[in-house]
Coordinates of C-alpha atoms in Angstrom, one line a residue:
M1 CA -112.9 147.1 155.7
T2 CA -110.1 144.8 154.3
L3 CA -109.7 141.2 155.5
D4 CA -107.1 138.7 154.3
S5 CA -108.5 136.5 151.5
T6 CA -108.6 133.2 153.7
T7 CA -110.6 134.9 156.4
Q8 CA -112.9 136.6 153.9
Q9 CA -113.5 133.2 152.0
T10 CA -114.5 131.5 155.3
I11 CA -116.9 134.3 156.1
D12 CA -118.5 134.2 152.7
Q13 CA -118.9 130.4 153.2
W14 CA -120.7 130.9 156.4
L15 CA -122.9 133.5 154.9
S16 CA -123.8 131.6 152.0
G17 CA -124.0 128.2 153.4
P18 CA -126.9 126.4 155.2
Y19 CA -126.1 128.0 158.6
D20 CA -129.0 129.2 160.7
A21 CA -130.4 132.7 160.4
E22 CA -129.3 133.8 164.0
T23 CA -125.6 132.9 163.0
K24 CA -125.8 134.7 159.7
A25 CA -127.3 137.8 161.4
T26 CA -124.5 138.1 164.1
I27 CA -121.9 137.8 161.3
Q28 CA -123.7 140.6 159.2
D29 CA -123.8 142.7 162.4
L30 CA -120.2 142.4 162.9
I31 CA -119.6 143.5 159.3
A32 CA -121.9 146.5 159.7
K33 CA -120.0 147.6 162.7
G34 CA -116.6 147.3 160.9
D35 CA -115.4 145.0 163.7
Q36 CA -112.3 143.7 161.8
T37 CA -110.6 142.4 164.9
T38 CA -113.5 140.1 165.9
L39 CA -114.2 138.9 162.4
T40 CA -110.5 138.1 161.9
D41 CA -110.2 136.3 165.3
S42 CA -113.4 134.3 164.5
F43 CA -112.6 133.2 161.0
Y44 CA -108.9 133.3 160.3
K45 CA -108.5 129.7 161.2
S46 CA -110.3 126.6 162.5
L47 CA -110.1 125.3 166.1
E48 CA -107.5 122.6 166.3
F49 CA -106.8 119.9 168.9
G50 CA -103.9 120.8 171.2
T51 CA -102.6 119.5 174.4
G52 CA -106.1 119.6 176.0
G53 CA -108.2 119.1 172.9
M54 CA -110.3 122.0 171.2
R55 CA -110.8 125.1 173.2
G56 CA -111.9 128.7 172.3
E57 CA -114.3 131.5 173.1
M58 CA -118.0 130.8 172.3
G59 CA -119.5 132.7 169.4
V60 CA -120.0 132.5 165.6
G61 CA -117.1 131.5 163.3
S62 CA -114.7 128.6 162.4
N63 CA -112.4 129.7 165.3
R64 CA -115.1 129.8 167.9
M65 CA -117.0 127.1 169.9
N66 CA -120.4 126.8 168.5
K67 CA -122.9 124.0 167.2
Y68 CA -121.1 123.9 163.9
T69 CA -117.6 123.7 165.2
V70 CA -118.5 121.2 167.7
G71 CA -120.6 119.4 165.0
A72 CA -117.6 119.2 162.7
A73 CA -115.4 118.1 165.4
T74 CA -117.9 115.4 166.2
Q75 CA -118.6 114.2 162.7
G76 CA -114.8 114.1 162.1
F77 CA -114.3 112.2 165.4
A78 CA -117.1 109.7 164.3
N79 CA -115.7 109.2 160.9
Y80 CA -112.4 108.3 162.4
L81 CA -113.9 105.8 165.0
N82 CA -115.9 104.1 162.2
A83 CA -112.8 103.8 160.1
S84 CA -110.6 102.7 163.1
F85 CA -113.0 100.0 164.3
P86 CA -114.6 98.6 161.1
G87 CA -117.3 96.0 161.8
Q88 CA -117.2 96.5 165.7
K89 CA -119.9 97.9 167.9
I90 CA -118.5 101.3 168.9
K91 CA -119.2 102.9 172.3
V92 CA -118.4 106.5 173.2
A93 CA -119.0 108.1 176.9
I94 CA -119.7 111.8 177.1
A95 CA -119.7 114.1 180.0
H96 CA -119.9 117.9 180.5
D97 CA -119.1 120.7 183.0
S98 CA -121.2 123.5 184.4
R99 CA -120.2 126.0 181.5
N100 CA -122.8 128.0 179.5
N101 CA -123.9 125.9 176.5
S102 CA -122.2 122.8 177.8
P103 CA -125.4 120.7 177.9
E104 CA -126.4 121.9 174.5
F105 CA -123.0 121.1 172.9
T106 CA -123.1 117.8 174.8
R107 CA -126.4 116.9 173.2
I108 CA -125.4 117.9 169.8
A109 CA -122.3 115.7 170.1
A110 CA -124.3 112.7 171.3
D111 CA -126.8 113.0 168.5
I112 CA -124.1 113.1 165.8
F113 CA -122.4 110.0 167.4
T114 CA -125.7 108.1 167.4
A115 CA -126.6 109.4 163.8
N116 CA -123.3 107.7 162.7
G117 CA -124.3 104.3 164.3
I118 CA -122.3 104.9 167.5
E119 CA -123.7 104.0 170.9
V120 CA -123.4 106.9 173.5
Y121 CA -123.3 106.5 177.2
L122 CA -124.3 109.9 178.5
F123 CA -124.1 111.4 181.9
P124 CA -127.6 113.1 182.3
A125 CA -126.0 115.9 184.4
L126 CA -122.5 117.5 184.9
R127 CA -119.7 115.3 186.0
P128 CA -116.0 115.7 186.7
T129 CA -113.6 115.1 183.7
P130 CA -111.6 112.3 185.5
Q131 CA -114.9 110.5 186.0
L132 CA -115.3 110.4 182.1
S133 CA -111.8 109.1 181.8
F134 CA -112.6 106.3 184.4
T135 CA -116.0 105.6 182.6
V136 CA -114.4 105.0 179.1
R137 CA -112.2 102.2 180.7
H138 CA -114.9 101.0 183.0
L139 CA -117.4 100.4 180.2
G140 CA -115.0 99.3 177.5
C141 CA -115.7 102.3 175.2
Q142 CA -113.6 103.0 172.3
A143 CA -113.6 106.9 172.9
G144 CA -114.9 109.6 175.2
L145 CA -115.6 113.2 175.2
V146 CA -116.0 115.9 177.6
I147 CA -117.4 119.5 176.8
T148 CA -115.4 121.7 179.1
A149 CA -112.9 124.6 178.9
S150 CA -111.4 123.6 182.2
H151 CA -110.4 126.8 184.2
N152 CA -110.7 129.3 181.3
P153 CA -112.7 132.5 181.7
K154 CA -116.6 132.2 181.3
E155 CA -116.4 133.3 177.6
Y156 CA -114.7 129.9 176.7
N157 CA -115.8 126.4 176.2
G158 CA -114.0 123.4 174.8
Y159 CA -114.0 119.8 173.7
K160 CA -111.7 117.1 175.1
A161 CA -111.4 113.9 173.1
Y162 CA -110.5 110.7 174.8
W163 CA -109.3 107.3 173.4
S164 CA -110.0 103.8 174.5
D165 CA -107.6 103.9 177.3
G166 CA -109.3 106.8 179.1
S167 CA -106.5 109.3 178.0
Q168 CA -106.9 112.4 176.0
V169 CA -106.1 111.4 172.3
V170 CA -102.4 111.4 171.4
A171 CA -100.6 110.8 168.0
P172 CA -101.4 109.5 165.6
H173 CA -105.1 109.7 166.6
D174 CA -105.1 113.4 167.5
K175 CA -103.7 114.4 164.0
N176 CA -105.8 111.9 162.2
I177 CA -109.1 113.2 163.9
V178 CA -108.0 116.8 162.7
K179 CA -107.7 115.4 159.2
E180 CA -111.2 113.9 159.3
V181 CA -112.5 117.2 160.6
N182 CA -110.8 119.3 157.9
A183 CA -112.2 116.9 155.4
I184 CA -115.6 118.2 156.2
T185 CA -116.0 121.0 153.9
S186 CA -119.8 121.6 154.3
I187 CA -122.1 121.4 157.3
A188 CA -124.3 119.2 155.0
D189 CA -121.6 116.5 155.9
I190 CA -122.7 116.7 159.6
K191 CA -125.4 114.2 160.6
F192 CA -127.1 116.3 163.3
E193 CA -130.3 114.0 163.6
G194 CA -129.6 111.6 166.3
N195 CA -130.9 108.0 166.9
D196 CA -132.2 107.8 170.4
A197 CA -132.1 104.1 170.3
L198 CA -128.4 104.3 170.6
L199 CA -128.4 106.7 173.5
H200 CA -127.9 105.3 177.1
L201 CA -128.2 107.5 180.3
L202 CA -125.7 106.6 183.0
D203 CA -126.9 106.2 186.6
G204 CA -125.5 106.3 190.1
A205 CA -123.7 102.9 189.7
I206 CA -120.9 104.6 187.6
D207 CA -120.4 107.1 190.4
E208 CA -120.1 104.4 193.1
A209 CA -117.6 102.5 190.9
Y210 CA -115.4 105.5 190.5
L211 CA -115.5 106.4 194.2
Q212 CA -114.3 102.9 195.0
T213 CA -111.1 103.6 193.0
I214 CA -110.4 106.5 195.4
L215 CA -110.9 104.4 198.5
V216 CA -108.3 101.9 197.1
N217 CA -105.8 104.9 196.9
C218 CA -106.0 105.5 200.6
R219 CA -102.9 104.6 202.3
Q220 CA -103.6 105.4 206.0
P221 CA -107.1 104.6 206.9
E222 CA -106.2 104.4 210.6
V223 CA -104.8 107.9 210.6
I224 CA -108.0 109.1 209.0
K225 CA -110.1 107.4 211.7
R226 CA -108.0 109.3 214.4
Q227 CA -108.1 112.4 212.4
K228 CA -111.8 112.2 211.3
D229 CA -112.5 115.8 212.6
L230 CA -109.8 117.4 210.4
K231 CA -111.4 120.6 209.4
I232 CA -111.6 120.9 205.7
V233 CA -113.1 123.8 203.7
F234 CA -114.0 122.8 200.1
S235 CA -115.1 125.0 197.1
P236 CA -116.1 123.5 193.8
I237 CA -116.0 127.2 192.4
H238 CA -119.6 126.7 190.7
G239 CA -118.3 123.7 188.9
T240 CA -118.5 119.8 188.8
G241 CA -116.5 119.2 192.0
I242 CA -119.6 119.5 194.0
T243 CA -120.9 116.1 192.6
L244 CA -118.2 113.9 193.7
V245 CA -115.5 115.6 196.1
P246 CA -117.8 115.8 199.3
P247 CA -118.8 112.1 198.8
A248 CA -115.3 111.1 198.3
L249 CA -114.1 112.7 201.4
A250 CA -117.1 111.2 203.3
L251 CA -116.3 107.8 202.1
L252 CA -112.8 108.1 203.5
G253 CA -114.1 109.0 206.8
F254 CA -113.6 112.8 207.1
E255 CA -116.6 114.3 209.1
A256 CA -115.8 118.0 209.3
V257 CA -116.0 119.1 205.7
T258 CA -117.4 122.6 205.1
V259 CA -118.6 123.3 201.6
V260 CA -118.4 127.0 200.5
E261 CA -122.1 127.7 200.1
E262 CA -121.9 130.6 197.8
Q263 CA -119.9 128.5 195.2
A264 CA -121.6 125.4 195.6
I265 CA -124.3 125.8 192.9
P266 CA -123.0 125.1 189.3
N267 CA -123.1 128.3 187.3
G268 CA -121.4 128.9 184.0
N269 CA -121.1 132.6 184.7
F270 CA -119.1 131.9 187.7
P271 CA -120.5 134.9 189.6
T272 CA -118.4 135.0 192.7
V273 CA -115.0 135.0 190.9
I274 CA -113.1 136.9 188.2
Y275 CA -111.7 133.5 186.8
P276 CA -112.8 130.1 187.9
N277 CA -109.2 129.0 188.4
P278 CA -108.0 127.4 191.7
E279 CA -104.4 128.7 190.8
E280 CA -105.7 132.2 191.7
K281 CA -106.0 133.5 195.3
E282 CA -108.9 135.7 194.2
A283 CA -110.9 132.6 193.3
L284 CA -110.3 131.2 196.8
T285 CA -111.2 134.3 198.7
L286 CA -114.6 132.9 200.1
A287 CA -113.1 129.7 200.9
L288 CA -110.1 131.4 202.9
N289 CA -112.6 133.6 204.6
K290 CA -114.6 130.5 205.7
A291 CA -111.3 128.8 206.9
K292 CA -110.3 131.8 209.1
E293 CA -113.8 131.8 210.5
I294 CA -113.8 128.1 211.6
D295 CA -110.0 127.9 212.0
A296 CA -109.7 125.1 209.4
D297 CA -106.8 122.7 208.8
L298 CA -107.0 122.7 205.0
V299 CA -108.7 124.6 202.1
I300 CA -109.2 122.9 198.7
A301 CA -110.9 124.0 195.5
T302 CA -111.5 122.5 192.3
D303 CA -111.9 124.1 188.7
P304 CA -115.2 123.8 186.7
D305 CA -114.4 120.2 185.4
A306 CA -112.7 119.0 188.6
D307 CA -109.4 117.9 186.9
R308 CA -107.3 120.6 188.8
V309 CA -107.2 121.4 192.5
G310 CA -105.7 124.2 194.5
A311 CA -104.9 124.1 198.1
A312 CA -104.1 126.4 200.9
V313 CA -102.5 126.0 204.3
K314 CA -101.9 128.2 207.4
S315 CA -98.4 129.3 207.8
P316 CA -96.6 129.8 211.1
D317 CA -97.7 133.5 211.1
G318 CA -101.3 132.4 211.1
E319 CA -101.9 133.7 207.5
W320 CA -103.2 131.4 204.8
A321 CA -101.0 130.6 201.8
L322 CA -101.8 129.0 198.6
L323 CA -99.6 126.1 197.6
N324 CA -98.6 126.2 194.0
G325 CA -98.8 123.2 191.5
N326 CA -95.2 122.2 192.0
Q327 CA -95.4 122.1 195.8
M328 CA -98.6 120.1 195.9
A329 CA -97.3 117.7 193.3
S330 CA -94.1 117.3 195.4
L331 CA -96.1 116.8 198.6
I332 CA -98.2 114.1 197.1
L333 CA -95.3 112.1 195.9
Y334 CA -93.2 112.8 199.1
Y335 CA -96.2 111.3 201.1
L336 CA -96.8 108.4 198.7
L337 CA -93.0 107.5 198.7
K338 CA -93.0 107.8 202.5
V339 CA -95.9 105.5 203.3
S340 CA -96.5 103.3 200.4
D341 CA -95.3 99.6 200.6
L342 CA -92.9 99.8 197.7
K343 CA -92.4 96.6 195.9
G344 CA -89.5 97.7 193.5
N345 CA -91.8 98.0 190.4
E346 CA -93.4 101.4 191.0
F347 CA -92.8 104.5 188.8
A348 CA -93.8 108.1 188.9
A349 CA -94.3 110.4 186.0
K350 CA -94.3 114.3 185.6
T351 CA -93.9 116.9 182.9
I352 CA -90.6 118.5 181.8
V353 CA -91.6 121.9 183.2
T354 CA -92.6 120.4 186.6
T355 CA -90.2 120.7 189.5
D356 CA -87.2 118.4 189.4
L357 CA -87.6 117.9 193.3
I358 CA -89.8 115.0 192.3
D359 CA -87.0 113.4 190.2
K360 CA -84.8 113.7 193.3
M361 CA -87.2 112.3 195.8
C362 CA -87.9 109.4 193.5
A363 CA -84.2 108.7 192.8
S364 CA -83.7 108.6 196.6
K365 CA -86.2 105.6 196.8
G366 CA -85.0 103.9 193.7
V367 CA -88.4 104.7 191.8
P368 CA -88.0 105.8 188.3
C369 CA -89.6 109.1 187.4
Y370 CA -90.6 109.6 183.7
N371 CA -90.5 113.3 182.4
T372 CA -93.0 113.9 179.5
L373 CA -94.2 116.7 177.4
T374 CA -96.7 119.1 178.8
G375 CA -100.2 117.6 178.7
F376 CA -101.6 114.9 180.9
K377 CA -102.1 112.8 178.0
Y378 CA -98.4 112.1 177.8
I379 CA -98.3 110.9 181.4
A380 CA -101.2 108.7 180.3
Q381 CA -99.2 107.4 177.6
V382 CA -96.3 106.3 179.9
I383 CA -98.9 104.5 182.0
R384 CA -100.3 102.7 179.0
E385 CA -96.9 101.6 177.6
L386 CA -95.7 100.3 181.2
E387 CA -99.0 98.8 182.1
G388 CA -98.4 95.2 183.2
K389 CA -94.7 95.8 183.6
E390 CA -94.5 98.5 186.1
K391 CA -97.1 100.1 188.6
F392 CA -97.9 103.8 188.4
L393 CA -97.5 105.3 191.9
G394 CA -98.6 108.8 191.2
G395 CA -97.4 111.9 189.4
G396 CA -98.5 115.3 188.1
E397 CA -97.8 118.7 186.6
E398 CA -97.2 122.2 187.7
S399 CA -100.5 123.5 186.5
Y400 CA -102.4 121.9 189.5
G401 CA -103.1 118.6 188.0
Y402 CA -102.3 115.3 189.9
L403 CA -103.0 111.6 189.5
I404 CA -102.7 108.8 192.1
G405 CA -103.0 105.1 190.8
D406 CA -104.0 104.2 187.2
A407 CA -107.8 103.8 187.3
V408 CA -108.1 107.2 185.7
R409 CA -105.7 108.3 183.0
D410 CA -106.2 112.1 183.3
K411 CA -105.4 114.6 186.2
D412 CA -107.9 114.0 188.8
A413 CA -109.0 116.6 191.3
V414 CA -111.5 114.4 193.1
A415 CA -108.8 111.8 193.9
S416 CA -106.3 114.6 194.6
C417 CA -108.6 116.2 197.1
A418 CA -108.9 112.9 198.8
M419 CA -105.2 112.3 198.9
I420 CA -104.4 116.0 200.0
A421 CA -106.8 115.5 203.0
E422 CA -105.2 112.2 203.9
L423 CA -101.7 113.6 203.8
T424 CA -102.8 116.6 206.0
A425 CA -104.3 114.2 208.3
Y426 CA -101.1 112.2 208.5
A427 CA -99.1 115.4 209.3
K428 CA -101.7 116.4 212.0
D429 CA -101.5 113.0 213.4
Q430 CA -97.8 113.6 214.0
G431 CA -98.5 117.0 215.6
K432 CA -97.6 118.9 212.3
S433 CA -99.3 121.2 210.0
L434 CA -99.3 120.8 206.3
F435 CA -96.9 123.7 206.2
D436 CA -94.6 121.8 208.7
F437 CA -94.8 118.8 206.2
L438 CA -93.7 121.1 203.3
A439 CA -90.8 122.4 205.2
E440 CA -89.7 119.0 206.3
M441 CA -89.7 117.8 202.6
Y442 CA -87.5 120.8 201.6
V443 CA -85.0 120.3 204.7
E444 CA -84.6 116.6 203.4
N445 CA -84.3 117.5 199.7
N446 CA -83.4 121.1 199.2
F447 CA -85.8 123.9 198.7
Y448 CA -87.0 124.0 195.2
Y449 CA -88.8 127.2 194.0
E450 CA -90.3 127.7 190.5
G451 CA -91.6 130.9 188.8
L452 CA -94.0 131.2 185.9
I453 CA -94.5 134.0 183.5
S454 CA -97.5 133.5 181.2
L455 CA -97.7 136.2 178.4
T456 CA -101.1 136.3 176.5
K457 CA -100.8 137.1 172.9
K458 CA -104.3 137.1 171.3
G459 CA -105.4 136.7 167.8
K460 CA -103.4 136.2 164.5
A461 CA -101.0 138.9 165.4
G462 CA -100.3 137.4 168.8
A463 CA -99.7 133.9 167.3
E464 CA -97.0 135.5 165.1
E465 CA -95.4 137.2 168.0
I466 CA -95.2 134.0 170.0
K467 CA -93.6 132.2 167.0
Q468 CA -91.0 135.1 166.7
M469 CA -90.2 134.8 170.5
M470 CA -89.4 131.2 170.2
I471 CA -87.2 131.9 167.0
N472 CA -85.3 134.6 169.0
L473 CA -84.7 132.2 172.0
R474 CA -83.3 129.6 169.8
S475 CA -81.1 131.8 167.8
N476 CA -79.7 134.0 170.7
V477 CA -79.0 132.0 173.8
P478 CA -77.8 134.5 176.4
A479 CA -74.3 134.4 177.6
T480 CA -75.1 134.6 181.2
V481 CA -78.4 134.4 183.2
A482 CA -78.5 135.7 186.7
G483 CA -74.6 135.4 186.6
S484 CA -74.7 131.7 185.6
K485 CA -73.6 130.4 182.3
P486 CA -76.1 128.4 180.3
V487 CA -74.4 124.8 179.8
R488 CA -77.1 122.9 177.9
V489 CA -80.0 123.5 175.6
L490 CA -82.8 121.0 175.1
D491 CA -84.7 121.8 171.9
Y492 CA -87.7 119.4 171.8
E493 CA -88.8 120.8 168.4
G494 CA -85.6 119.5 166.8
L495 CA -85.4 116.7 169.4
V496 CA -81.8 117.8 170.0
S497 CA -79.7 118.4 173.2
T498 CA -76.8 120.6 172.8
D499 CA -73.8 120.9 175.1
L500 CA -73.0 124.6 175.0
L501 CA -69.4 124.0 176.4
T502 CA -68.3 121.6 174.0
G503 CA -70.8 122.1 171.1
E504 CA -71.6 118.4 171.1
T505 CA -75.2 117.5 170.3
T506 CA -77.2 114.4 171.3
P507 CA -80.7 113.3 170.2
I508 CA -83.5 113.5 172.7
K509 CA -85.1 110.0 172.7
V510 CA -88.6 109.8 171.3
G511 CA -91.1 107.7 173.3
L512 CA -92.7 107.3 176.6
G513 CA -94.3 110.7 176.6
I514 CA -91.8 112.5 174.4
E515 CA -92.2 113.6 170.8
A516 CA -91.4 116.6 168.7
S517 CA -92.8 119.7 170.5
N518 CA -92.2 123.4 170.5
V519 CA -90.4 123.6 173.8
I520 CA -86.9 124.9 174.7
Q521 CA -85.1 124.4 178.0
L522 CA -81.8 126.1 179.2
I523 CA -80.0 124.5 181.9
L524 CA -77.7 126.7 183.8
A525 CA -74.3 125.8 185.5
D526 CA -75.7 126.6 189.0
G527 CA -78.5 123.9 188.3
S528 CA -81.3 126.4 187.5
K529 CA -83.5 125.7 184.6
V530 CA -85.5 127.9 182.2
S531 CA -88.3 126.5 180.0
A532 CA -90.2 128.1 177.2
R533 CA -93.4 126.7 175.7
P534 CA -96.3 128.2 173.8
S535 CA -99.7 126.9 175.0
G536 CA -101.4 124.3 173.0
T537 CA -104.9 125.5 174.0
E538 CA -104.6 129.2 174.8
P539 CA -103.1 132.2 173.3
K540 CA -100.1 132.3 175.5
I541 CA -96.4 131.7 175.7
K542 CA -95.1 130.4 179.1
F543 CA -91.8 130.8 180.7
Y544 CA -90.8 128.5 183.6
V545 CA -87.9 129.1 185.8
S546 CA -86.7 126.6 188.4
V547 CA -84.1 127.3 191.2
N548 CA -83.1 125.5 194.3
A549 CA -80.9 125.8 197.4
P550 CA -80.4 123.9 200.7
L551 CA -82.7 124.5 203.7
S552 CA -81.0 123.8 206.8
S553 CA -84.0 124.1 209.1
A554 CA -87.7 125.0 209.0
A555 CA -86.8 128.1 210.9
D556 CA -84.9 129.5 207.8
F557 CA -87.9 128.7 205.5
F558 CA -88.9 132.3 204.7
T559 CA -85.2 133.6 204.4
V560 CA -84.4 130.9 201.7
Y561 CA -87.7 131.4 200.2
A562 CA -87.1 135.1 199.7
E563 CA -83.6 134.4 198.3
L564 CA -85.0 132.0 195.7
Q565 CA -87.8 134.4 194.7
K566 CA -85.3 137.1 194.2
K567 CA -83.1 134.9 192.1
V568 CA -86.2 133.9 189.8
G569 CA -86.8 137.5 189.4
V570 CA -83.3 138.3 188.3
I571 CA -83.5 135.4 185.8
Q572 CA -86.8 136.6 184.4
G573 CA -85.3 140.1 184.1
D574 CA -82.2 138.9 182.3
L575 CA -84.4 137.3 179.8
G576 CA -86.4 140.4 179.4
L577 CA -89.6 139.0 180.7
V578 CA -90.2 141.7 183.3

């Protein structure tokens, strides 16, 4: 068995270093089996912070989530905090989701922080990621941490680092933390023995404080009173949503909430689904069955750490249909723009790969909409930089993450569930369904449809393949796509926008959620848009396609929908993606 020298050197370090006997035995077993693929994937690199922090499969190795990679990340984080706040009393809040090993990884991190003289405020049981974001700001912490892998398969876990504003770390902190982590060359540098005198367990008071922020977001309490019997089916998909979504809906006044019992108990094996991802219809099967049984008005489901939410609505043919992330983000903004008492200083924010329908609706109301790189930390960065000058109305991203108001600085499925229920009640109060509300939005603003192709390329070979795909796209812009000529290329890696008709280049302005990033966008002459982006947290490259057309009436919904779907398919085919 032959491994590259860097991989072999890392394996040798783990076998000869002060790692526990079980870890070494597992490595030796992989060597004995000649499992070169697993050994390479486990040791060829170290986990790095991406758009969502550090995330990977659990197991032995520098490229896996385990006590040592969690330990190194936390020691590096602690070193950076102590260097950044010299002479100050440093506080860190920590939460975790329902995944296997999450409680253990959480306690390891808490011990390392306290061993480094940092006070830790720890949730004694699982809690949603957005509540951690809120808690960091509420308690005046310098940082925060969530042990979670969001909606990834059960084999994964992860590490989300937060800064003092409640946002996931951004430059320069993210890169500086990585430097500190990489500076740890031996696990002897990690202080695993905690100081319990610096450990504080949080209680229900922080839950109540967080829930009050959701109550503040409510725009139409009188509508909810009239529609208190709105039939809502909710599933936490074995995750943290069970802790706060039902209480949030009850606080607003919704009295007919049915929780999917089979998915109500937290379980890191996610036994009732293939993937605990509310973007997938399969994950909502039980919720949809319950909705049919009770003739519900709305289905909502949250991912394991309750920062993403999926929703389903009954269409005119009586079948239940999942709304995608672009549709729900648009509906939330459509509702907020319609019913909010706008003062003239509000703004919205979304990512550059999220539907331009939001930009159009905001422009019609005179509300600025800032476009950021993918990753909610960039939306949080805009909120931070405009704090005290402009008021954040709401925003989101196509990957099922939304935020209302600025009490939290990350995507918030708990608050989003509450807002989705409210806007559904608003529609029903007018004799409409959520589907009717969706069609109404499209009639007013054009029918926008987005398609996504996500290609998984695992391991070192996969990473190299993704790199080559981006190189090819940059150097070979197609002459036409679906019969339309590309007229502009936005290359966020080089921060340059190129007019393909004139050859003129202009810089892409850095700031307010924009920095250099490996993203390319093609703008077509007919207004369609194609975006390509390697994921920062998963072994994937994603291609986003956006098209739109007028919708003259709700009766034409499915006709126009089919036409737009067909056009997206043609674009994807012309780009060699299908």
